[in-house]
Short mmCIF file of C-alpha atoms in Angstrom, two decimals:
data_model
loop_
_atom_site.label_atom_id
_atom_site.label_comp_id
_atom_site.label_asym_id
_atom_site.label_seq_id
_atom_site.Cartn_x
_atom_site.Cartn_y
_atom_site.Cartn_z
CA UNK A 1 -18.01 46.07 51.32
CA UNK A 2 -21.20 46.42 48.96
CA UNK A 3 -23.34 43.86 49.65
CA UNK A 4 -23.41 40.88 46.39
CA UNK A 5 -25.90 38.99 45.08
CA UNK A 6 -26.16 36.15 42.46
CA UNK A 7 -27.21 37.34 39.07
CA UNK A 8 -31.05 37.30 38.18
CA UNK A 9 -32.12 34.80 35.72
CA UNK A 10 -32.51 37.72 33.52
CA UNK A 11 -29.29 39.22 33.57
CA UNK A 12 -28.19 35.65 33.12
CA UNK A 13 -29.99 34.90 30.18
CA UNK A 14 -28.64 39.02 28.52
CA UNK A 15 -24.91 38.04 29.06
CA UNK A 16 -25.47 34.48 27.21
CA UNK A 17 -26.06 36.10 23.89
CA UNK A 18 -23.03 37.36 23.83
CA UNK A 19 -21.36 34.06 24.66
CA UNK A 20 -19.96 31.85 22.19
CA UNK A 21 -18.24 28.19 22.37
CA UNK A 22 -20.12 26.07 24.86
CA UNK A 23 -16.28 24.84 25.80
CA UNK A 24 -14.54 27.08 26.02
CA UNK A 25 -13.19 29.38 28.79
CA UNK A 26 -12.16 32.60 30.28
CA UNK A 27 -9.22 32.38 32.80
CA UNK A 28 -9.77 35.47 35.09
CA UNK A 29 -5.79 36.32 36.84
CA UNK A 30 -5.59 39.08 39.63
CA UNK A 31 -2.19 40.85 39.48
CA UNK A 32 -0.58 43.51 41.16
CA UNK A 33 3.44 43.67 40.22
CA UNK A 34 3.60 39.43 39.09
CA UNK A 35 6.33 39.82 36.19
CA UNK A 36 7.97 37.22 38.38
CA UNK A 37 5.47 34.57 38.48
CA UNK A 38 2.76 35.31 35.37
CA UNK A 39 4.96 34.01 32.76
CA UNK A 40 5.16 30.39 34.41
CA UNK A 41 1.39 31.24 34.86
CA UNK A 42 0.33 31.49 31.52
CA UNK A 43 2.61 29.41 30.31
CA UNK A 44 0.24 26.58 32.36
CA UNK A 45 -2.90 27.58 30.60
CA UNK A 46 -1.15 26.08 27.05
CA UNK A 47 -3.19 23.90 25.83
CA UNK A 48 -6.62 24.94 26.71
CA UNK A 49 -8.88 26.97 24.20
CA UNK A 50 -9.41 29.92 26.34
CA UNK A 51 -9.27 33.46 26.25
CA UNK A 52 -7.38 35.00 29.18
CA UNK A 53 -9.11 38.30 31.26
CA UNK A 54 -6.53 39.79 33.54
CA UNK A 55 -7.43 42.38 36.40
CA UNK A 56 -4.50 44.35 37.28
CA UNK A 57 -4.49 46.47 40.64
CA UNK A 58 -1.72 49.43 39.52
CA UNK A 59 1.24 47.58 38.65
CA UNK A 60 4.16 49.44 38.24
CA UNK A 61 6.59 46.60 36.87
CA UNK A 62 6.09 44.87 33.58
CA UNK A 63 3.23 42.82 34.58
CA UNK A 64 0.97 44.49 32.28
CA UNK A 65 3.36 44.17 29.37
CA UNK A 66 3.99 40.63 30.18
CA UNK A 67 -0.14 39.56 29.86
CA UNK A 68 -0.40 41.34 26.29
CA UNK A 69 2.50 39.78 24.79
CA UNK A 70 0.89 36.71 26.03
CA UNK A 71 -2.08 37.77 24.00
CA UNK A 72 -4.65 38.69 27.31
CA UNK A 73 -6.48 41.14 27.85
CA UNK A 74 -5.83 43.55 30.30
CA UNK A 75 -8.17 45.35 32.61
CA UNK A 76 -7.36 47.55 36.04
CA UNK A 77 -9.47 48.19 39.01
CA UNK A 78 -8.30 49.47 42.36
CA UNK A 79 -8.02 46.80 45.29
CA UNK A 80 -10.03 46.42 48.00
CA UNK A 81 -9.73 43.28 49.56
CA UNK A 82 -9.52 39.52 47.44
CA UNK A 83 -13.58 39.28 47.43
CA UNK A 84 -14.44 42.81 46.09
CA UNK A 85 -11.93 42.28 43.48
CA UNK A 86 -13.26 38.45 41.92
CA UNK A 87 -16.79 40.11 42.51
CA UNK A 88 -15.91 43.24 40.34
CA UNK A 89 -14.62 40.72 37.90
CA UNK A 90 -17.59 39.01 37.72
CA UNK A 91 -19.63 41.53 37.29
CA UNK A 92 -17.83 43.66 35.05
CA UNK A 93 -15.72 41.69 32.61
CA UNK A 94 -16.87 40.96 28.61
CA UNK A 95 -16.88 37.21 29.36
CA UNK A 96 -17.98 35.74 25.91
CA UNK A 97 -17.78 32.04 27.37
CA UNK A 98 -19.94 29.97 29.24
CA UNK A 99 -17.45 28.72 32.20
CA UNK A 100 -14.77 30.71 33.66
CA UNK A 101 -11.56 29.71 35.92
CA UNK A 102 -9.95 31.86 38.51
CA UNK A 103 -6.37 31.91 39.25
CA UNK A 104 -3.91 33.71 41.09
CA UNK A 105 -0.51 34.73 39.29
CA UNK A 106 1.63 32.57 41.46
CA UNK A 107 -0.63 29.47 40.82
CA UNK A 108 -0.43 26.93 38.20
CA UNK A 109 -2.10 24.37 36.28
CA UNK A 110 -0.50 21.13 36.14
CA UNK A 111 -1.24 19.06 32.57
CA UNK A 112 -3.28 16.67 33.87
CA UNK A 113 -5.28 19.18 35.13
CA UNK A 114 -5.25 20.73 31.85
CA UNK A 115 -6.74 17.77 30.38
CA UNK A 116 -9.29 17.22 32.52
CA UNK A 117 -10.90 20.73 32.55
CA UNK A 118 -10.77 19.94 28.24
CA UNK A 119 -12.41 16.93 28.82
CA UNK A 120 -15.25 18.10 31.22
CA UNK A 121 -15.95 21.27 29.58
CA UNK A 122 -16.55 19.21 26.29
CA UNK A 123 -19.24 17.48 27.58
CA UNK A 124 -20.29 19.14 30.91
CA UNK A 125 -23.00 17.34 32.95
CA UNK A 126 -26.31 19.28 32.65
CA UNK A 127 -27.01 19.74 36.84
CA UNK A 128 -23.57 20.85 37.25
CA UNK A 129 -22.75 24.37 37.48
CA UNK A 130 -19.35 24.29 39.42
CA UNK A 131 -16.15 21.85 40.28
CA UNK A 132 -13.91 22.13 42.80
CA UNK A 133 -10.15 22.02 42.59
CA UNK A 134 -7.21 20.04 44.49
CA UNK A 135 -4.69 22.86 45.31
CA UNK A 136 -0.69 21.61 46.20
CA UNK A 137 1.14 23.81 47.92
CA UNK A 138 4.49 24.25 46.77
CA UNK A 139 7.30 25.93 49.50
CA UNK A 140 10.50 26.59 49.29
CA UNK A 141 10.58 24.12 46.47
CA UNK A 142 8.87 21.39 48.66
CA UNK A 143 5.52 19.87 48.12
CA UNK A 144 4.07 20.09 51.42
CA UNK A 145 1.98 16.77 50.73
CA UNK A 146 1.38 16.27 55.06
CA UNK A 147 -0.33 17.48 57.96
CA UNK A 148 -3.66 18.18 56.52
CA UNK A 149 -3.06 20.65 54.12
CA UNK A 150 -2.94 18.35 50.95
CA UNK A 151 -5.01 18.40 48.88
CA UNK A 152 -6.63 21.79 49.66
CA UNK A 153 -9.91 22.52 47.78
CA UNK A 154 -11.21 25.29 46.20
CA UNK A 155 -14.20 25.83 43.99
CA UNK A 156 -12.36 27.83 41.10
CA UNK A 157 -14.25 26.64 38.29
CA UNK A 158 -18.11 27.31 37.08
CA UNK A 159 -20.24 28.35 35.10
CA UNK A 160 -19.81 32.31 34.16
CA UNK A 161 -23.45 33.18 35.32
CA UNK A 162 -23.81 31.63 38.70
CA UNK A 163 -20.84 32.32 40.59
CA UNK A 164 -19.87 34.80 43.13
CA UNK A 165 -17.49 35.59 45.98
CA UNK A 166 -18.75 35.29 49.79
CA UNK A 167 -18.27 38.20 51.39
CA UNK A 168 -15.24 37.91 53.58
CA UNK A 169 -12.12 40.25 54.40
CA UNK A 170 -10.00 37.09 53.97
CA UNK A 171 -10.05 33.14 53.26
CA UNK A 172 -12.62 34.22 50.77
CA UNK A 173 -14.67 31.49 48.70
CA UNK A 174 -16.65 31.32 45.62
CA UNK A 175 -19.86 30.11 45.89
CA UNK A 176 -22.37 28.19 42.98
CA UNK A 177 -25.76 28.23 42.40
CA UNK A 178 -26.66 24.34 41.66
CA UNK A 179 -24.64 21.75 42.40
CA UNK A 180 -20.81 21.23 42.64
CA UNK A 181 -18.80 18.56 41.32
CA UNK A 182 -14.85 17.88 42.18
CA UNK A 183 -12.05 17.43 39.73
CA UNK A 184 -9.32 14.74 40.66
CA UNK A 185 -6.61 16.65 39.07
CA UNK A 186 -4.25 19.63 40.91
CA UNK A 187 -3.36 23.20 40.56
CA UNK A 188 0.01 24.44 42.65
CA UNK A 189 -0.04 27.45 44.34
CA UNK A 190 3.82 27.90 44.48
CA UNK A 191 5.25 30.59 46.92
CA UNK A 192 8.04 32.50 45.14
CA UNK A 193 8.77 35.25 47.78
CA UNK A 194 11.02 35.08 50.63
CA UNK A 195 10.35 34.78 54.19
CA UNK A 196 10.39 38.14 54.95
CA UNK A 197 7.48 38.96 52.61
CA UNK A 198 5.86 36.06 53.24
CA UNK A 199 5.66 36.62 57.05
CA UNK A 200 4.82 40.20 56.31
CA UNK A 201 2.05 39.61 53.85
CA UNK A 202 0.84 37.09 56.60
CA UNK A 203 0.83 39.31 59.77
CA UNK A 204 -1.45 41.51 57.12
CA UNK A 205 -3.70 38.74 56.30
CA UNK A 206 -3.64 37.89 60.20
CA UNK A 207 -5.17 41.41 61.01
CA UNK A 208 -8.06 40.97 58.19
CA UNK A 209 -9.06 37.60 59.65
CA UNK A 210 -9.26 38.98 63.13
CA UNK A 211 -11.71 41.81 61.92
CA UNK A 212 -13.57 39.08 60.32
CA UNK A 213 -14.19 37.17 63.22
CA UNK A 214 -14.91 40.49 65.16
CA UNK A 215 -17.40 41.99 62.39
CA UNK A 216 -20.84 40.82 62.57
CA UNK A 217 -22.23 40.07 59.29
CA UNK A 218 -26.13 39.29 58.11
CA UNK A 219 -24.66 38.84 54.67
CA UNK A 220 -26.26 34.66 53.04
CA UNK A 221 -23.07 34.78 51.04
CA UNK A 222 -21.26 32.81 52.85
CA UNK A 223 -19.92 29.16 53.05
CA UNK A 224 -21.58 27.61 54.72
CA UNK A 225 -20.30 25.11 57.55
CA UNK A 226 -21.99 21.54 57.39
CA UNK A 227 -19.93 18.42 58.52
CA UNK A 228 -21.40 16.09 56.10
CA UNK A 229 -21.27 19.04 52.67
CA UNK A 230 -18.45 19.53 50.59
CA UNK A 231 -14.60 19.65 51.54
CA UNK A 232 -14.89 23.27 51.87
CA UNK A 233 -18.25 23.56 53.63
CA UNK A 234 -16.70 20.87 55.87
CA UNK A 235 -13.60 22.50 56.82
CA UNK A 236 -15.36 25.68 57.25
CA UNK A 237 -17.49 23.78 59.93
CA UNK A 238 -14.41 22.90 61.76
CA UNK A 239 -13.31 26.17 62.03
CA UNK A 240 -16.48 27.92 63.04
CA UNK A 241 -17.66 24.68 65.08
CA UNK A 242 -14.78 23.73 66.70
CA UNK A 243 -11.29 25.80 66.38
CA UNK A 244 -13.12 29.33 67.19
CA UNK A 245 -14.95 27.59 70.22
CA UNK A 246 -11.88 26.86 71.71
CA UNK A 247 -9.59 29.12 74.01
CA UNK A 248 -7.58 31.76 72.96
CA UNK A 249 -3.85 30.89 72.54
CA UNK A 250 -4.46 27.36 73.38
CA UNK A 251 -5.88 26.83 70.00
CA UNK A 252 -3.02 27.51 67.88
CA UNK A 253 -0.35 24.87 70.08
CA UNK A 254 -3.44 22.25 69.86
CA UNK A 255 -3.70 22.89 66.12
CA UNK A 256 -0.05 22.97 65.38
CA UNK A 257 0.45 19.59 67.13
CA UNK A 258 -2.61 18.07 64.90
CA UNK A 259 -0.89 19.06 62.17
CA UNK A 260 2.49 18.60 62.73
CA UNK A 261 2.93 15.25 64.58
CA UNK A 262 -1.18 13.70 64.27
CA UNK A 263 -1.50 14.55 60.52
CA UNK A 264 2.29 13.50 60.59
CA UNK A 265 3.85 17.07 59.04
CA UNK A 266 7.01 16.27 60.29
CA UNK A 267 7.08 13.94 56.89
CA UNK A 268 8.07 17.31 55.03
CA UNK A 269 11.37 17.83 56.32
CA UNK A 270 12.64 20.83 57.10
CA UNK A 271 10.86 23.23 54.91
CA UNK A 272 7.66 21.55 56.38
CA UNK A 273 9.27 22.31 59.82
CA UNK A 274 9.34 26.02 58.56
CA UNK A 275 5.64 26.15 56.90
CA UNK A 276 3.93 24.18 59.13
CA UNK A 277 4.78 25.94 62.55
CA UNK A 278 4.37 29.15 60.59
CA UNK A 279 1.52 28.82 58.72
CA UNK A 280 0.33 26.21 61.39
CA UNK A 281 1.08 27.99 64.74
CA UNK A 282 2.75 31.45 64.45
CA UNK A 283 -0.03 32.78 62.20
CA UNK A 284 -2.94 31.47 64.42
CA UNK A 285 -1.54 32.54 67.32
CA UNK A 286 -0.94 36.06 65.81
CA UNK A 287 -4.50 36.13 65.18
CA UNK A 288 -5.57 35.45 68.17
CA UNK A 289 -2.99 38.00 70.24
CA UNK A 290 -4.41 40.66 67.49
CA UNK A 291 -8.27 39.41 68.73
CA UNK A 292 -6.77 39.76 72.39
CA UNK A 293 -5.05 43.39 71.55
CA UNK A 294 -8.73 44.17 70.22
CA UNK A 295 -10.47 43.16 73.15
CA UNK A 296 -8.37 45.00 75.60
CA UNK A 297 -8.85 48.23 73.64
CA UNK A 298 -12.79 47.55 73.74
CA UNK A 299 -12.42 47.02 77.43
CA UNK A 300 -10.53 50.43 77.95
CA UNK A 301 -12.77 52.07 75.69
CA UNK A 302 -16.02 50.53 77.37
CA UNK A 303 -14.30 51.70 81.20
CA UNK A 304 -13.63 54.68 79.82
CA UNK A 305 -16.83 55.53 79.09
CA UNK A 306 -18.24 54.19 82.49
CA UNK A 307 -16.27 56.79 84.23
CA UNK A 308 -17.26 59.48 82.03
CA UNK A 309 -20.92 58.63 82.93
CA UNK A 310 -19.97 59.25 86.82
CA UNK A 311 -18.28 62.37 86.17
CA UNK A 312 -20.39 65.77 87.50
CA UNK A 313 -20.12 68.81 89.27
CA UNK A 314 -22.56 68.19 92.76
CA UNK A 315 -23.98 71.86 93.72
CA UNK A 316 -25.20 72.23 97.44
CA UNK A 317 -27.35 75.39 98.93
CA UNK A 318 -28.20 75.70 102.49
CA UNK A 319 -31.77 74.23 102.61
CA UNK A 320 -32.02 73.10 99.36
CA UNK A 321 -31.42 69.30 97.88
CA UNK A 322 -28.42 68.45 96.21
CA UNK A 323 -28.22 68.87 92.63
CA UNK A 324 -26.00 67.09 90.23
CA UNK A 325 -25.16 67.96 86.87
CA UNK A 326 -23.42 66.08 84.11
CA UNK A 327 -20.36 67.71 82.65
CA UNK A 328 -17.71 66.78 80.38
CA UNK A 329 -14.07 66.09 81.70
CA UNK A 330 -11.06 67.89 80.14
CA UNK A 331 -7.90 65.83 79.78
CA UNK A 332 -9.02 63.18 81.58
CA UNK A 333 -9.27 64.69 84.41
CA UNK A 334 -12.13 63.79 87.42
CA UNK A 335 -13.59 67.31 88.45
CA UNK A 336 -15.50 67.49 91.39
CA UNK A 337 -16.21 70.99 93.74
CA UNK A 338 -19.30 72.17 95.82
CA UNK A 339 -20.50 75.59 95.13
CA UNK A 340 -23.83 77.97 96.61
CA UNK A 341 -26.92 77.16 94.60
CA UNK A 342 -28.23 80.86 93.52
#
């Protein structure tokens, strides 16, 4: 992934010519084949004086026809991961406000929270730059309102110039230059799709998150994990300071159990029977076999070359020392034969 950076005071201060309406706002939507879920989407967005920017990823269904009707405009970029797409966004889009939202085309605003992004943006307080958001999970038509994952937070708001992405394969986060404030209103991500997509789309984002925790990384965009900082920076701490520190496999049980009977999950019935173990347990514990699959191939790999290294041919001649000479093995195969020195 190219490596980001905040944007220089002076780009800053070029794109804010060309911005008009200290209110108002550009609602940035990442699709790829959402005729399902972006009417409810924009529907949501009624009611706030904003202009919509929608990054499409090669839909072949009527997504794209769906956003224009709705008056947005449209824009398409191939995808890479979640991060290099809001980034490109960022970067790249005509933004001609001075605060932008980000939203996915299966979330939705509720009208309180509609309100309250009117009412901040009207008078915004001069230090702040960003706000977080309280994200409800909707599943299988069930608010799951228990074991920890209510309300969620996610900094989805700020102002167009000084946000950005961290660079991350998955569980990606925007981060704000200045300071942060929170809103006390939700959003609901609802899940539309089935289990069988779900689970699928999960065992994907299962495999990016174990070659995040694999991939080293010198990149400052980051969250970063503090115990006493914001709901995200604290939750990030208690995954980096705590949940990755403890043993493979045992980590997922232990967390499912804090969620599900500690943070009383239970309380969601049966669809929160269904999310919680797996969201909770299955997908952690997928991770971590996926982490353990990686480190046995390392281990092969890494013995594998250790008995390369020993491989040779070992040449004797009456009188003379023994020479040995490195060769390469064929198929695998040790050789090993004595011949005359000439």
């Amino acid at each position: 992934m190219k490596a980001e950076k905040f944007p220089s005071t002076t780009e800053a201060d070029d794109r804010k010519q060309t911005q008009t309406g200290a209110d108002r706002l550009s609602v940035v939507i990442l699709t790829y084949n959402e005729q399902a879920n972006l009417p409810a989407c924009l529907e949501s967005l009624k009611g706030l004086d904003c202009e919509i920017l929608l990054v499409d990823s090669g839909s072949t269904d009527a997504t794209i026809e769906i956003a224009r009707r709705a008056g947005a405009t449209v824009f398409t970029h191939p995808f890479e991961n979640y991060a290099a797409q809001r980034n490109w966004a960022q970067k790249n889009l005509p933004f001609h406000t001075n605060w932008v939202l980000h939203l996915d085309a299966d979330e939705r605003l509720t009208p309180a929270l509609v309100k309250e992004i009117t009412r901040v943006l009207k008078a915004p307080p001069d230090a702040m730059n960003g706000f977080l958001l309280r994200k409800r999970t909707i599943f299988m038509g069930r608010w799951i309102r228990h074991g920890g994952h209510y309300p969620s937070y996610h900094l989805r708001l700020f102002r167009t110039d000084h946000g950005i992405c961290e660079d991350r394969l998955y569980d990606e986060h925007f981060l704000v230059r200045g300071k942060v404030g929170l809103l006390k209103s939700d959003y609901s991500d609802i899940i539309t799709s089935d289990l069988t997509i779900w689970t699928l789309r999960h065992a994907r984002w299962a495999e990016l998150e174990s070659q995040e925790i694999m991939r080293p990384s010198n990149s400052h965009l980051r969250v970063s994990p503090d115990p006493l900082g914001t709901p995200v920076e604290r939750r990030r701490w208690m995954r980096t300071g705590v949940y990755l520190r403890l043993p493979l496999f045992v980590r997922a049980f232990l967390y499912w159990f804090y969620r599900y009977f500690i943070r009383v999950g239970f309380l969601d019935g049966k669809e929160g029977l269904i999310f919680h173990f797996l969201q909770g347990f299955w997908y952690r514990f997928l991770i971590d076999a996926k982490l353990y699959e990686a480190q046995q191939r390392i281990s092969r790999q890494m013995a594998e070359k250790r008995r390369g290294s020993q491989r040779m041919l070992t040449f004797k001649s009456p009188g003379q020392r023994q020479v040995s000479e490195m060769v390469p093995c064929t198929a695998g195969l040790s050789l090993k034969r004595n011949a005359a020195f000439v």
